[in-house]
Amino acid sequence: MRIGEHLVVDTPVLLAPMAAVTDLPFRTVCEEFGVGFTITEFLSAHALSVGDPKTTGKLTASLGGRKFGVQIFGREESMMEDAARLAVKIGASLVDINMGCPAKRVVAGECGSALMREPAIAQTLVRAVVRAVPANVPVTVKHRAGWNQDNLNAPEFALALVEAGAKMITVHGRTRTQGFSGKSDPNIIKLVRDALPSHIPVVGNGDVISIDDYLRMRETTGCDAVMIGRGALGNPWLFARLKEVASGRPDPGPPGLEERLTVFRRHVELIETLKGGPRTLHEVRKACAWYARGLYGCNALRLRVWETPDLAGARALVEEYFAQLIERQSRLGLEPEMRDSKTESDGVFSSGDDQAA
Ligand SMILES: Cc1cc2nc3c(=O)[nH]c(=O)nc-3n(C[C@H](O)[C@H](O)[C@H](O)COP(=O)(O)O)c2cc1C
């Protein structure tokens, strides 16, 4: 997939920006598993432009010179320009503007999905950011289906953004009022694809957690790539599997328990080395829950990890948990679980408590 004239993404699968989730350690793990492209979580243009340390700390380049994008939000042209320049300064290959966030505090500031009600302002923001970045850095937008069911304006909105200079559109097929409830609607993504010129890639987003979901999204909407958020939590293998499938090769299948434990250790190592500080234990606890999600007894593990006051204790609990699962697997002669299938909660390792994790 080509975004603008200069940016080529080999695998048409993107990691969705997710606040407090897609930090550098998580993006790195997904990149190591072959995701096509990653984007930072949304960063306030205002906070970046005034040099707020908490926000600038999240403005991180991918490791190893890998290409990455930065997502910004706001509604003041000058601040959006400043933020975009900062993104370019750290090497971003793309600047994405968030016009889909449904959160009350964001919408109250007339940012995020609120901009879907003001296409003219949205256009001025795209134009401002395009002006602020070099010609080889495409400006892209991620938005929703519309404000609510009575205002499903994604196709016209996307076209207006492209006219203002956006080089790629990502559509999450829910409305702002839906938040994360109900289902993401593939029909609206198809309508956006149909409305835009063919050289502008459209990325379909929403509820893709398996290979079948990916194939269905591509087929029913005609989208050029798929963006995956929640389905990647503790499941970066989905990217490795999709990379193969998207290239016409066979699906390598889900990971075994040892592999899952190895990647958990890698993720924790990245959290410790790249982040550190007082939030480390909190971040490691989240990783414990993600990598055990869907497995037998995951809920009990999560509760125990949350009660453990230190890192070494949390790590030891996860090691012990996986050792017991591996022993159980060999004793009962069970197959590796199918984490990413629609029947994940019926999998042989599921205790039925995976939904809570
Ligand atoms: C915890 C969380 C944080 C999110 N933060 C962002 C964000 O910073 N920027 C953004 O554009 N979307 C954000 N989203 C929305 C996701 O990018 C994505 O559109 C949504 O989760 C639907 O995709 P999925 O079903 O694959 O998760 C967030 C979603 C979640 C669950």
Coordinates of C-alpha atoms and ligand atoms in Angstrom, one line a residue:
M1 CA 0.0 0.0 0.0
R2 CA 1.3 3.4 -0.9
I3 CA 0.4 6.4 1.3
G4 CA 1.0 9.6 -0.6
E5 CA 3.9 9.5 -3.1
H6 CA 6.7 8.3 -0.8
L7 CA 5.5 6.1 1.9
V8 CA 5.1 2.4 1.1
V9 CA 3.6 -0.1 3.7
D10 CA 4.4 -3.7 2.7
T11 CA 1.8 -5.5 4.9
P12 CA -1.7 -4.0 4.8
V13 CA -2.2 -4.4 8.5
L14 CA -1.8 -1.5 10.9
L15 CA -1.8 -1.3 14.6
A16 CA -4.5 1.0 15.9
P17 CA -3.5 4.0 18.0
M18 CA -4.7 3.3 21.6
A19 CA -4.2 5.7 24.5
A20 CA -2.2 4.1 27.4
V21 CA -1.7 1.0 25.3
T22 CA 0.3 1.6 22.1
D23 CA 3.4 2.9 23.9
L24 CA 6.8 2.1 22.5
P25 CA 7.2 -1.3 24.1
F26 CA 3.8 -2.5 22.7
R27 CA 4.5 -1.0 19.3
T28 CA 7.9 -2.7 19.3
V29 CA 6.5 -6.1 20.0
C30 CA 4.0 -5.7 17.2
E31 CA 6.7 -4.5 14.8
E32 CA 8.8 -7.6 15.7
F33 CA 5.8 -9.7 14.7
G34 CA 5.5 -8.0 11.3
V35 CA 2.7 -5.4 11.7
G36 CA 2.7 -3.2 8.6
F37 CA 2.8 0.1 10.4
T38 CA 2.4 1.6 13.9
I39 CA 1.1 4.9 15.1
T40 CA 1.5 6.5 18.5
E41 CA -1.5 7.0 20.7
F42 CA -3.2 10.3 20.2
L43 CA -1.3 13.3 21.6
S44 CA -2.7 16.6 22.4
A45 CA -1.4 19.3 20.0
H46 CA -1.9 21.8 22.8
A47 CA 0.2 19.8 25.3
L48 CA 2.9 19.1 22.7
S49 CA 3.1 22.8 21.6
V50 CA 3.6 24.0 25.2
G51 CA 6.1 21.2 25.9
D52 CA 4.1 19.3 28.5
P53 CA 6.7 16.6 29.6
K54 CA 4.1 13.9 30.1
T55 CA 2.9 14.2 26.5
T56 CA 6.2 14.9 24.9
G57 CA 7.4 11.7 26.7
K58 CA 4.9 9.8 24.6
L59 CA 6.2 11.2 21.4
T60 CA 8.5 8.3 20.6
A61 CA 10.2 7.1 17.5
S62 CA 10.1 3.4 16.6
L63 CA 13.3 1.5 17.3
G64 CA 15.8 0.4 14.7
G65 CA 14.8 3.2 12.3
R66 CA 11.5 1.5 11.5
K67 CA 8.8 3.8 10.0
F68 CA 6.1 5.0 12.3
G69 CA 3.3 7.6 12.5
V70 CA 2.3 10.1 15.2
Q71 CA -1.3 10.8 15.9
I72 CA -2.3 14.3 17.1
F73 CA -5.6 15.9 18.1
G74 CA -6.7 19.5 18.6
R75 CA -8.5 22.3 16.8
E76 CA -6.1 25.2 16.9
E77 CA -4.3 25.5 13.6
S78 CA -1.1 26.9 15.1
M79 CA -0.9 24.2 17.7
M80 CA -1.6 21.5 15.2
E81 CA 1.3 22.9 13.1
D82 CA 3.6 22.9 16.0
A83 CA 2.7 19.4 17.0
A84 CA 3.1 18.1 13.5
R85 CA 6.6 19.7 13.2
L86 CA 7.6 18.0 16.5
A87 CA 6.4 14.7 15.1
V88 CA 8.5 15.2 11.9
K89 CA 11.5 16.2 14.1
I90 CA 11.6 12.8 15.8
G91 CA 11.4 11.1 12.4
A92 CA 7.7 10.4 11.9
S93 CA 6.9 9.2 8.3
L94 CA 3.3 10.2 8.7
V95 CA 1.1 12.5 10.8
D96 CA -2.4 11.3 11.5
I97 CA -5.1 13.6 12.8
N98 CA -7.6 12.1 15.3
M99 CA -11.2 13.0 14.3
G100 CA -12.8 9.9 15.9
C101 CA -12.2 10.1 19.7
P102 CA -15.6 9.8 21.4
A103 CA -14.3 10.7 24.9
K104 CA -16.3 13.4 26.7
R105 CA -13.3 15.5 27.7
V106 CA -12.1 15.5 24.0
V107 CA -15.5 16.2 22.5
A108 CA -16.1 18.9 25.1
G109 CA -13.1 20.7 23.6
E110 CA -14.7 20.3 20.1
C111 CA -11.9 17.9 19.2
G112 CA -11.8 14.3 18.1
S113 CA -15.1 13.0 16.8
A114 CA -16.7 16.4 17.4
L115 CA -14.9 17.6 14.2
M116 CA -17.2 15.3 12.2
R117 CA -19.9 17.9 12.8
E118 CA -17.7 20.7 11.5
P119 CA -16.2 19.5 8.1
A120 CA -15.0 23.0 7.2
I121 CA -12.9 23.3 10.4
A122 CA -11.7 19.8 9.9
Q123 CA -10.5 20.8 6.4
T124 CA -8.6 23.8 7.8
L125 CA -6.8 21.6 10.2
V126 CA -5.7 19.2 7.5
R127 CA -4.5 22.1 5.4
A128 CA -2.6 23.6 8.3
V129 CA -0.8 20.3 9.1
V130 CA -0.1 19.7 5.4
R131 CA 1.5 23.1 5.2
A132 CA 3.6 22.4 8.4
V133 CA 5.2 19.1 7.2
P134 CA 7.6 18.3 4.4
A135 CA 6.0 17.1 1.1
N136 CA 7.2 13.6 1.7
V137 CA 5.3 13.2 5.0
P138 CA 1.7 12.3 4.3
V139 CA -1.1 13.7 6.5
T140 CA -3.8 11.2 7.2
V141 CA -7.1 11.2 9.3
K142 CA -8.8 8.6 11.4
H143 CA -12.5 9.1 12.0
R144 CA -15.7 7.3 12.7
A145 CA -18.9 6.5 10.8
G146 CA -20.4 9.8 11.9
W147 CA -21.7 11.5 15.0
N148 CA -24.8 9.3 15.4
Q149 CA -27.1 7.1 13.3
D150 CA -28.8 10.1 11.9
N151 CA -25.6 11.6 10.8
L152 CA -23.6 8.9 9.0
N153 CA -21.5 11.4 7.1
A154 CA -18.2 9.5 6.8
P155 CA -18.1 9.3 3.0
E156 CA -18.7 13.1 2.4
F157 CA -16.5 13.9 5.4
A158 CA -13.6 11.8 4.1
L159 CA -13.9 13.3 0.6
A160 CA -13.7 16.8 2.1
L161 CA -10.6 15.8 4.0
V162 CA -9.0 14.4 0.9
E163 CA -9.8 17.6 -1.0
A164 CA -7.9 19.4 1.8
G165 CA -4.9 17.2 1.4
A166 CA -5.3 14.0 3.4
K167 CA -3.5 11.1 1.9
M168 CA -5.2 8.2 3.7
I169 CA -8.4 7.7 5.6
T170 CA -9.0 5.2 8.4
V171 CA -12.6 4.6 9.3
H172 CA -13.8 3.0 12.5
G173 CA -17.3 1.9 11.6
R174 CA -19.0 3.0 14.8
T175 CA -20.6 6.4 15.5
R176 CA -19.5 8.7 18.2
T177 CA -22.7 8.0 20.2
Q178 CA -22.0 4.3 20.0
G179 CA -18.7 4.7 21.7
F180 CA -17.5 1.1 21.8
S181 CA -20.9 -0.6 22.0
G182 CA -22.7 -2.5 19.3
K183 CA -20.8 -3.4 16.1
S184 CA -18.5 -1.6 13.8
D185 CA -20.4 -1.3 10.5
P186 CA -18.5 -2.5 7.4
N187 CA -21.0 -0.9 5.0
I188 CA -20.0 2.6 6.0
I189 CA -16.4 1.7 5.3
K190 CA -17.4 0.5 1.9
L191 CA -19.2 3.7 1.2
V192 CA -16.1 5.7 2.1
R193 CA -14.0 3.4 -0.2
D194 CA -16.5 4.1 -3.0
A195 CA -16.5 7.8 -2.4
L196 CA -12.7 8.4 -2.6
P197 CA -10.3 8.4 -5.5
S198 CA -8.6 5.0 -5.9
H199 CA -5.1 6.3 -5.1
I200 CA -6.2 7.3 -1.6
P201 CA -6.0 4.2 0.6
V202 CA -8.9 3.5 2.9
V203 CA -8.2 1.6 6.1
G204 CA -11.0 -0.4 7.6
N205 CA -11.1 -0.6 11.4
G206 CA -13.4 -2.1 14.0
D207 CA -13.8 -5.6 15.6
V208 CA -11.1 -7.4 13.7
I209 CA -9.7 -10.1 16.0
S210 CA -9.1 -13.0 13.7
I211 CA -7.9 -13.9 10.2
D212 CA -11.4 -14.5 9.1
D213 CA -12.4 -11.0 10.3
Y214 CA -9.5 -9.6 8.4
L215 CA -10.5 -11.4 5.2
R216 CA -14.1 -10.4 5.6
M217 CA -13.2 -6.7 6.2
R218 CA -11.1 -6.6 3.0
E219 CA -13.7 -8.4 0.9
T220 CA -16.9 -6.7 2.0
T221 CA -15.5 -3.2 2.1
G222 CA -12.9 -3.2 -0.6
C223 CA -10.6 -1.4 1.9
D224 CA -6.9 -1.3 1.1
A225 CA -5.7 -2.2 4.6
V226 CA -7.0 -3.2 8.0
M227 CA -6.3 -1.6 11.4
I228 CA -6.4 -3.7 14.5
G229 CA -6.6 -2.5 18.0
R230 CA -8.0 -4.6 20.8
G231 CA -7.5 -7.8 19.0
A232 CA -3.7 -7.3 19.3
L233 CA -3.7 -7.0 23.1
G234 CA -1.5 -9.9 24.2
N235 CA -1.8 -11.3 20.7
P236 CA 0.9 -9.9 18.4
W237 CA 1.0 -13.3 16.7
L238 CA -2.1 -12.1 14.8
F239 CA 0.2 -9.7 12.9
A240 CA 2.7 -12.5 12.0
R241 CA -0.2 -14.7 10.9
L242 CA -1.8 -12.0 8.8
K243 CA 1.5 -11.1 7.2
E244 CA 1.7 -14.6 5.9
V245 CA -2.0 -14.8 4.8
A246 CA -1.8 -11.3 3.2
S247 CA 1.2 -12.6 1.1
G248 CA -0.8 -15.7 0.0
R249 CA 1.1 -18.0 2.3
P250 CA -0.4 -20.5 4.7
D251 CA -1.4 -19.4 8.2
P252 CA 1.4 -20.5 10.6
G253 CA -1.3 -21.0 13.3
P254 CA -1.5 -19.8 16.9
P255 CA 1.4 -19.8 19.3
G256 CA 2.0 -22.5 21.9
L257 CA 2.3 -21.7 25.6
E258 CA 6.1 -21.6 25.7
E259 CA 6.1 -19.0 22.9
R260 CA 3.4 -17.0 24.7
L261 CA 5.6 -16.9 27.8
T262 CA 8.7 -16.0 25.8
V263 CA 6.9 -13.0 24.3
F264 CA 5.5 -11.9 27.6
R265 CA 9.1 -11.8 28.9
R266 CA 10.2 -9.8 25.9
H267 CA 7.4 -7.3 26.4
V268 CA 8.2 -6.9 30.1
E269 CA 11.9 -6.4 29.2
L270 CA 10.9 -3.6 26.8
I271 CA 8.7 -2.0 29.5
E272 CA 11.6 -2.0 31.9
T273 CA 14.2 -0.8 29.6
L274 CA 12.2 1.8 27.6
K275 CA 9.9 3.2 30.2
G276 CA 11.0 2.4 33.7
G277 CA 9.9 4.7 36.5
P278 CA 7.0 4.5 38.9
R279 CA 4.5 3.3 36.3
T280 CA 6.5 0.2 35.4
L281 CA 4.6 -2.2 37.8
H282 CA 1.2 -0.9 36.5
E283 CA 2.4 -1.5 32.9
V284 CA 3.7 -5.0 33.7
R285 CA 0.4 -5.9 35.4
K286 CA -1.5 -5.0 32.2
A287 CA 0.9 -7.2 30.2
C288 CA 0.3 -10.1 32.6
A289 CA -3.5 -9.9 32.0
W290 CA -3.1 -9.5 28.2
Y291 CA -0.8 -12.5 27.6
A292 CA -3.0 -14.8 29.8
R293 CA -6.3 -13.6 28.3
G294 CA -8.4 -16.5 27.2
L295 CA -6.3 -19.1 29.0
Y296 CA -7.5 -21.3 31.8
G297 CA -7.5 -19.5 35.2
C298 CA -6.5 -16.1 33.7
N299 CA -8.9 -14.2 35.9
A300 CA -7.5 -15.6 39.1
L301 CA -4.0 -14.8 37.8
R302 CA -4.9 -11.3 37.0
L303 CA -6.3 -10.7 40.5
R304 CA -3.2 -12.1 42.2
V305 CA -0.9 -10.0 40.0
W306 CA -2.9 -6.9 40.9
E307 CA -2.4 -7.6 44.5
T308 CA 1.4 -8.2 44.2
P309 CA 3.3 -5.2 45.3
D310 CA 6.4 -5.6 43.2
L311 CA 7.7 -6.5 39.8
A312 CA 9.6 -9.6 40.7
G313 CA 6.5 -11.0 42.4
A314 CA 4.3 -10.3 39.4
R315 CA 6.8 -11.9 37.0
A316 CA 7.1 -14.9 39.3
L317 CA 3.4 -15.4 39.3
V318 CA 3.2 -15.4 35.5
E319 CA 6.1 -17.8 35.3
E320 CA 4.5 -20.2 37.7
Y321 CA 1.1 -19.9 36.0
F322 CA 2.5 -20.8 32.6
A323 CA 4.6 -23.6 34.0
Q324 CA 1.4 -25.1 35.5
L325 CA -0.5 -24.6 32.2
I326 CA 2.3 -26.3 30.2
E327 CA 2.3 -29.2 32.7
R328 CA -1.5 -29.5 32.4
Q329 CA -1.3 -29.4 28.6
S330 CA 1.2 -32.3 28.4
R331 CA -0.7 -34.3 31.1
L332 CA -4.0 -34.0 29.3
G333 CA -2.5 -34.1 25.8
L334 CA -4.3 -30.9 24.7
E335 CA -3.7 -29.0 21.5
P336 CA -2.5 -25.3 21.6
E337 CA -5.5 -23.1 22.2
M338 CA -7.1 -21.0 19.4
R339 CA -6.9 -17.6 21.0
D340 CA -8.1 -15.6 18.0
S341 CA -11.0 -17.7 16.8
K342 CA -14.5 -16.6 17.4
T343 CA -14.9 -19.5 19.8
E344 CA -12.0 -18.4 21.9
S345 CA -13.9 -18.6 25.2
D346 CA -14.8 -22.3 24.4
G347 CA -11.1 -23.1 23.7
V348 CA -9.7 -26.1 25.6
F349 CA -7.8 -23.8 27.9
S350 CA -10.5 -21.4 28.6
S351 CA -12.0 -21.3 32.1
G352 CA -14.7 -19.0 30.9
D353 CA -13.3 -16.1 32.8
D354 CA -11.3 -14.7 29.9
Q355 CA -13.8 -12.0 29.1
A356 CA -13.1 -10.2 32.4
A357 CA -9.3 -10.1 31.8
Ligands
LIG1 C1 -8.0 1.7 25.2 C2 -8.2 2.4 23.9 C3 -7.6 3.6 23.5 C4 -7.8 4.2 22.3 N1 -7.1 5.3 22.0 C5 -7.2 5.8 20.7 C6 -6.4 6.8 20.3 O1 -5.5 7.3 21.0 N2 -6.5 7.3 19.0 C7 -7.5 6.7 18.1 O2 -7.6 7.2 17.0 N3 -8.3 5.7 18.5 C8 -8.1 5.2 19.8 N4 -8.9 4.2 20.1 C9 -9.7 3.5 19.1 C10 -9.0 2.4 18.4 O3 -7.9 3.0 17.6 C11 -9.9 1.7 17.4 O4 -10.5 2.6 16.5 C12 -11.0 1.0 18.1 O5 -10.6 0.3 19.3 C13 -11.7 0.0 17.2 O6 -10.8 -1.0 16.7 P1 -10.7 -2.5 17.4 O7 -12.0 -3.1 17.3 O8 -9.7 -3.2 16.5 O9 -10.2 -2.3 18.7 C14 -8.7 3.6 21.4 C15 -9.3 2.4 21.7 C16 -9.1 1.8 22.9 C17 -9.8 0.5 23.3

